[in-house]
Every structure is written in structure tokens, then in C-alpha cells.
PDB file of C-alpha atoms in Angstrom:
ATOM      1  CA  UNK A   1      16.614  70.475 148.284  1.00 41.00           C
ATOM      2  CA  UNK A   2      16.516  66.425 148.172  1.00 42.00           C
ATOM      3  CA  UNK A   3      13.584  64.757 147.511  1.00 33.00           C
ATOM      4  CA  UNK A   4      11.564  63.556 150.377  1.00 37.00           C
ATOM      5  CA  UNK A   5      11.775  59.557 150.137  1.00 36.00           C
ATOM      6  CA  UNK A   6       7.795  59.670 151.891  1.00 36.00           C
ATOM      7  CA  UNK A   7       6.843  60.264 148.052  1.00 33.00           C
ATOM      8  CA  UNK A   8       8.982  57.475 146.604  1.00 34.00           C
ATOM      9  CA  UNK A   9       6.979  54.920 147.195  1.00 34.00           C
ATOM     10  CA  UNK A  10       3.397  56.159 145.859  1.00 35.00           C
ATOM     11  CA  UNK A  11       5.644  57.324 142.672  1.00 33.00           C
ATOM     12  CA  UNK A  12       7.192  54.025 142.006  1.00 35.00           C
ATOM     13  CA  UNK A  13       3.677  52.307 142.965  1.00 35.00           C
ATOM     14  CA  UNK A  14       1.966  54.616 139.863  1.00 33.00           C
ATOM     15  CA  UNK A  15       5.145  54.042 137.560  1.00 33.00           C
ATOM     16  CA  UNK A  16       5.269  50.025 137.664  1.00 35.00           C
ATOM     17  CA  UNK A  17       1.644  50.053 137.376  1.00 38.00           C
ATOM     18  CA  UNK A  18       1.671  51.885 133.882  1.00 34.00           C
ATOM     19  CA  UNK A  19       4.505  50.115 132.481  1.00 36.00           C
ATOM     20  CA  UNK A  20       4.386  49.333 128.722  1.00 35.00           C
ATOM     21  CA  UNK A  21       4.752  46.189 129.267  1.00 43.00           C
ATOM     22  CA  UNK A  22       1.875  45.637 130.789  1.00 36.00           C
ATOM     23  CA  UNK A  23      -1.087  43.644 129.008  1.00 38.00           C
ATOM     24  CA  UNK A  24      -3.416  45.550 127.522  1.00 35.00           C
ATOM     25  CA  UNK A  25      -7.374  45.235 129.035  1.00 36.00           C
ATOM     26  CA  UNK A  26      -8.958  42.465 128.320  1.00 41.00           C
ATOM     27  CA  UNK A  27     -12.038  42.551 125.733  1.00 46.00           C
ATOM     28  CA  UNK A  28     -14.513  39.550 125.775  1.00 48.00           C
ATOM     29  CA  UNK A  29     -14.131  36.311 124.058  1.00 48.00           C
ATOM     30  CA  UNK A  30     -14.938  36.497 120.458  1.00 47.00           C
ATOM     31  CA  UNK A  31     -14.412  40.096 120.007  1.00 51.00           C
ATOM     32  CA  UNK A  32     -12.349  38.902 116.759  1.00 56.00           C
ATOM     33  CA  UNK A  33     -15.582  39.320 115.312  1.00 58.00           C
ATOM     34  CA  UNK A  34     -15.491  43.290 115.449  1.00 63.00           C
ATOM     35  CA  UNK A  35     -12.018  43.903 114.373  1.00 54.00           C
ATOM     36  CA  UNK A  36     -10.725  47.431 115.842  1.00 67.00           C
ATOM     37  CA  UNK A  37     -14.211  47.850 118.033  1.00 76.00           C
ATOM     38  CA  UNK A  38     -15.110  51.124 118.449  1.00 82.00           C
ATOM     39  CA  UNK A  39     -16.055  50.823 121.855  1.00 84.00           C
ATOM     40  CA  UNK A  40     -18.685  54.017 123.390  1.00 84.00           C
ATOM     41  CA  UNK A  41     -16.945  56.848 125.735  1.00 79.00           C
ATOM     42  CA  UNK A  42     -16.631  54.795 129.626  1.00 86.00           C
ATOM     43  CA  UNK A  43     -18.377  52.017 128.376  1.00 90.00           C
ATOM     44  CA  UNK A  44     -19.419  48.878 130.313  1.00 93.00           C
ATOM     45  CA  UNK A  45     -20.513  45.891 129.279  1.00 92.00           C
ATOM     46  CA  UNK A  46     -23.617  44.599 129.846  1.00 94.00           C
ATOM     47  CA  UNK A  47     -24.187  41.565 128.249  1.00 94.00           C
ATOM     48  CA  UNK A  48     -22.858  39.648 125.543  1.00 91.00           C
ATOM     49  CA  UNK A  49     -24.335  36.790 123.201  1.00 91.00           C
ATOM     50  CA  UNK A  50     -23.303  34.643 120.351  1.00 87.00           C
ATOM     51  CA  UNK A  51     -20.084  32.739 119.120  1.00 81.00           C
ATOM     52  CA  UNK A  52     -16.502  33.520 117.440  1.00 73.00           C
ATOM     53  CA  UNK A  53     -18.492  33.962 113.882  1.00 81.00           C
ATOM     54  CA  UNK A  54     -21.431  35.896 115.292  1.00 86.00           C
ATOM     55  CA  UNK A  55     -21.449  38.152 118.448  1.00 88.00           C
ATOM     56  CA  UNK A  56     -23.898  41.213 120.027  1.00 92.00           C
ATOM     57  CA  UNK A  57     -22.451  43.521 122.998  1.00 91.00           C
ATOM     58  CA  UNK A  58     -24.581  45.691 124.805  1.00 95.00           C
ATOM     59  CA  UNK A  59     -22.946  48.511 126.525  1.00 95.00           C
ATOM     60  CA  UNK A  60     -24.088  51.236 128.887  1.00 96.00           C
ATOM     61  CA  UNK A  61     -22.220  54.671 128.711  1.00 95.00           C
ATOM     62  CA  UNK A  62     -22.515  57.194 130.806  1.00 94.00           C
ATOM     63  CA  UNK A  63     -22.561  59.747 128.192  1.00 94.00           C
ATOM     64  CA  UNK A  64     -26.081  61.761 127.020  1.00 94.00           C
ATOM     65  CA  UNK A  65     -27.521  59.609 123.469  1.00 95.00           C
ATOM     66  CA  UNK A  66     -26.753  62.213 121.411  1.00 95.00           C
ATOM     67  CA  UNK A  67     -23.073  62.261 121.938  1.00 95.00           C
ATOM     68  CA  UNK A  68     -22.565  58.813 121.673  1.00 96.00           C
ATOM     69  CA  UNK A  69     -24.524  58.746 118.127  1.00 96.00           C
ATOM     70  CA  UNK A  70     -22.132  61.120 116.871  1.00 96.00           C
ATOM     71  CA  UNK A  71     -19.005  59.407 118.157  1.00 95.00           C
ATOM     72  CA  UNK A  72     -20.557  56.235 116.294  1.00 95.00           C
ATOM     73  CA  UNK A  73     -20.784  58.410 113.461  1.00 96.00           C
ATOM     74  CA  UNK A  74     -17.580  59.518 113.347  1.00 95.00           C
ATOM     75  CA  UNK A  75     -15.791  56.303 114.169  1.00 93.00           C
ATOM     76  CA  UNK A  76     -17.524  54.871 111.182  1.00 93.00           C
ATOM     77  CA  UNK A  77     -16.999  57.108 108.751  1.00 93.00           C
ATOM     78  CA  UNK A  78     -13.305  57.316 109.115  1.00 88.00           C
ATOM     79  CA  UNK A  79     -10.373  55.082 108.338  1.00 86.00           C
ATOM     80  CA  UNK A  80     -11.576  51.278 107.178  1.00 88.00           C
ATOM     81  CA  UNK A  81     -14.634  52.191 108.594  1.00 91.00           C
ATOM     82  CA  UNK A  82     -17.497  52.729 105.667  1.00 94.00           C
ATOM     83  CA  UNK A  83     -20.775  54.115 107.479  1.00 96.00           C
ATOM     84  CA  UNK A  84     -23.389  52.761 104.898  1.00 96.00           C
ATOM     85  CA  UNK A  85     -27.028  52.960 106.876  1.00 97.00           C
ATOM     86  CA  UNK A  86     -27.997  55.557 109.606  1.00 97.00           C
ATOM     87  CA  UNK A  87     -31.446  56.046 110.734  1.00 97.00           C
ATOM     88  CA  UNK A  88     -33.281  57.665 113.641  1.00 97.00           C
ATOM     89  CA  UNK A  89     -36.368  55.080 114.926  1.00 95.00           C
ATOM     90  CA  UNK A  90     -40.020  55.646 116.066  1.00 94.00           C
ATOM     91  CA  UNK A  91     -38.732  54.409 119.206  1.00 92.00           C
ATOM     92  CA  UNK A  92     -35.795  57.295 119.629  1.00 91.00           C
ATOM     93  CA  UNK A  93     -33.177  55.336 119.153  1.00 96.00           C
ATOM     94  CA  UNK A  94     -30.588  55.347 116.400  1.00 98.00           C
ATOM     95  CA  UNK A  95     -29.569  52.478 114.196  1.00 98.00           C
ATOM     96  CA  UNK A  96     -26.231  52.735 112.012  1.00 97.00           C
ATOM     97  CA  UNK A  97     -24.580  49.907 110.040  1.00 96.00           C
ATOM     98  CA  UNK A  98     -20.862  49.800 108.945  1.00 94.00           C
ATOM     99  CA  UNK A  99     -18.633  47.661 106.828  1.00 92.00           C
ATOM    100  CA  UNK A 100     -14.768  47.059 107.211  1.00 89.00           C
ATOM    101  CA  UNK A 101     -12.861  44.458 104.865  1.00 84.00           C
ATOM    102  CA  UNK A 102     -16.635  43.252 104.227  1.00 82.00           C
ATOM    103  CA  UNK A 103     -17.215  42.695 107.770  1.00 86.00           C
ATOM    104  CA  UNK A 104     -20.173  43.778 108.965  1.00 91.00           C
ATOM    105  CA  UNK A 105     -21.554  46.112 112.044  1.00 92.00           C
ATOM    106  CA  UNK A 106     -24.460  47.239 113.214  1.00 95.00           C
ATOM    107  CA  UNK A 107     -25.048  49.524 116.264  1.00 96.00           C
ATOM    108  CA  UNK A 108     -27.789  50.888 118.013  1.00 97.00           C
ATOM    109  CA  UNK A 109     -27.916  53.269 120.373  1.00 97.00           C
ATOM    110  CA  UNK A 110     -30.262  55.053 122.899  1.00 97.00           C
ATOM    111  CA  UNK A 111     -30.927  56.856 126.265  1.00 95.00           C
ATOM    112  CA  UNK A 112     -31.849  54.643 129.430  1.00 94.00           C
ATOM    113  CA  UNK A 113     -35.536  55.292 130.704  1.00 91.00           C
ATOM    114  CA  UNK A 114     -34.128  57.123 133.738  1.00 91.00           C
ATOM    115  CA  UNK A 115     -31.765  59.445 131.066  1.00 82.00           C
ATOM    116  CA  UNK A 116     -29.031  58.431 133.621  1.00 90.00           C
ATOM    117  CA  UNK A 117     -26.964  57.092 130.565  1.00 95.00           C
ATOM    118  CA  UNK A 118     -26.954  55.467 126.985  1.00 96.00           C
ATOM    119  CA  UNK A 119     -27.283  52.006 125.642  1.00 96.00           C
ATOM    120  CA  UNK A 120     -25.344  50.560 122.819  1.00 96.00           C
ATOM    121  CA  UNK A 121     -25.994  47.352 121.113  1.00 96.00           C
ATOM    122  CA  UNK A 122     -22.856  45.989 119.024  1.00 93.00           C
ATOM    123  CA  UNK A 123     -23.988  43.334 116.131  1.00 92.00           C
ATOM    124  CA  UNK A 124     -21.198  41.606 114.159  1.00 89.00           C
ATOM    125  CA  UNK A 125     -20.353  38.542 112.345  1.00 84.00           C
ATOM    126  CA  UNK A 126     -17.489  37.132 110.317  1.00 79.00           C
ATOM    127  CA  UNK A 127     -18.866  36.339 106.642  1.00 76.00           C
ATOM    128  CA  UNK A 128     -17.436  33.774 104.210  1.00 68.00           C
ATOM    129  CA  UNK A 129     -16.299  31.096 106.977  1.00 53.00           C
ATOM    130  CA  UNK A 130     -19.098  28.871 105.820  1.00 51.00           C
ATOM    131  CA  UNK A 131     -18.745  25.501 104.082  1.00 45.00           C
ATOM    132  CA  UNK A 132     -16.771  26.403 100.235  1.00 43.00           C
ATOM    133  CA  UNK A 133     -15.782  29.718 100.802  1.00 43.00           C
TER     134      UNK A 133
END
């Protein structure tokens, strides 16, 4: 039975769209700062402050706290990631700090007041650009 040309068009509309050739989303300015970002599950950004050498993110998720502690977790403790501080705040929320290549990261995270979703705070800066090194 031949294919019925009403679906071409919908098929080749979906196929051009996820060529590999097309460029990849775009992060925000500076993000050289967290090299390979581990970014929080459907995460949108918030707000973002700083320069190239220094730069915070803050990101709501729509996943529950919890979850998104323990993908930090993970993320951090694998590959070039080294997880070196994690602790659990008065205030409920979780702070963890990373290194990779000496680079450093520090992310908090907790639940919004209305437990709709989770925050997360991404702290980074490039170390050793100053003035002799």
C-alpha cells in the first residue's frame, strides 16, 4: 500500500528540524566559566550575574528538591567531577561544592515556598587568570 503523501509533509517538517547539523541550544554568555555544566532536570533560567571569570545561575526545575540534590550528587561525583563539600542547612536547603581541573562550583539547591518546584543556584569562577599567573 503507498504511503499517503498527507503525512509527508509533517514527517519532513520533524526530520529537517532535528538535523545534526543544527546548532546546539544556546547557554548564556560566560558559561565558559562552568565547563561541562551540569544543568538540573527541565531547568530554566532565572537569573544570571557576574562576568566571563566569575558567574552565578539560578535555575528553577520542576522536579521535587530531593531529586535534584541527588542528581547534583551524582553529576559531581562522577567523571572530572570531584564532589568535595555537601551539607544540608538550617534553612532546608542543600549546599554542595565541586572541583574540575581546579575550577571551582558551588550549588545550592531547594524547594520553592509553594513546593511547585526547586531552585538551583550555580556559583563558578575561573582561578589563576589574575595578574602573574
Amino acid at each position: 500500500m503507498p504511503f499517503p503523501i498527507r503525512f509527508l509533509s509533517p514527517v519532513c517538517a520533524l526530520l529537517i528540524g532535528c538535523r545534526s547539523d543544527a546548532p546546539p541550544p544556546r547557554l548564556p554568555d560566560g558559561i565558559a566559566v562552568f565547563p561541562s555544566l551540569p544543568m538540573p532536570p527541565d531547568a530554566k533560567v532565572v537569573s544570571r550575574a557576574g562576568s566571563a571569570d566569575a558567574l552565578q545561575l539560578t535555575m528553577f526545575s520542576s522536579g521535587k528538591a530531593d531529586a535534584v540534590t541527588e542528581y547534583y550528587r551524582k553529576q559531581l561525583s562522577e567523571g572530572e567531577w570531584r564532589l568535595v563539600g555537601d551539607v544540608k542547612r538550617p534553612d532546608g536547603s542543600v549546599a554542595l561544592y565541586a572541583e574540575r581541573e581546579g575550577r571551582p562550583l558551588w550549588v545550592r539547591v531547594w524547594p520553592t515556598s509553594d513546593s511547585a518546584g526547586t531552585m538551583v543556584e550555580l556559583a563558578g569562577a575561573v582561578v589563576g587568570k589574575g595578574k602573574g599567573k
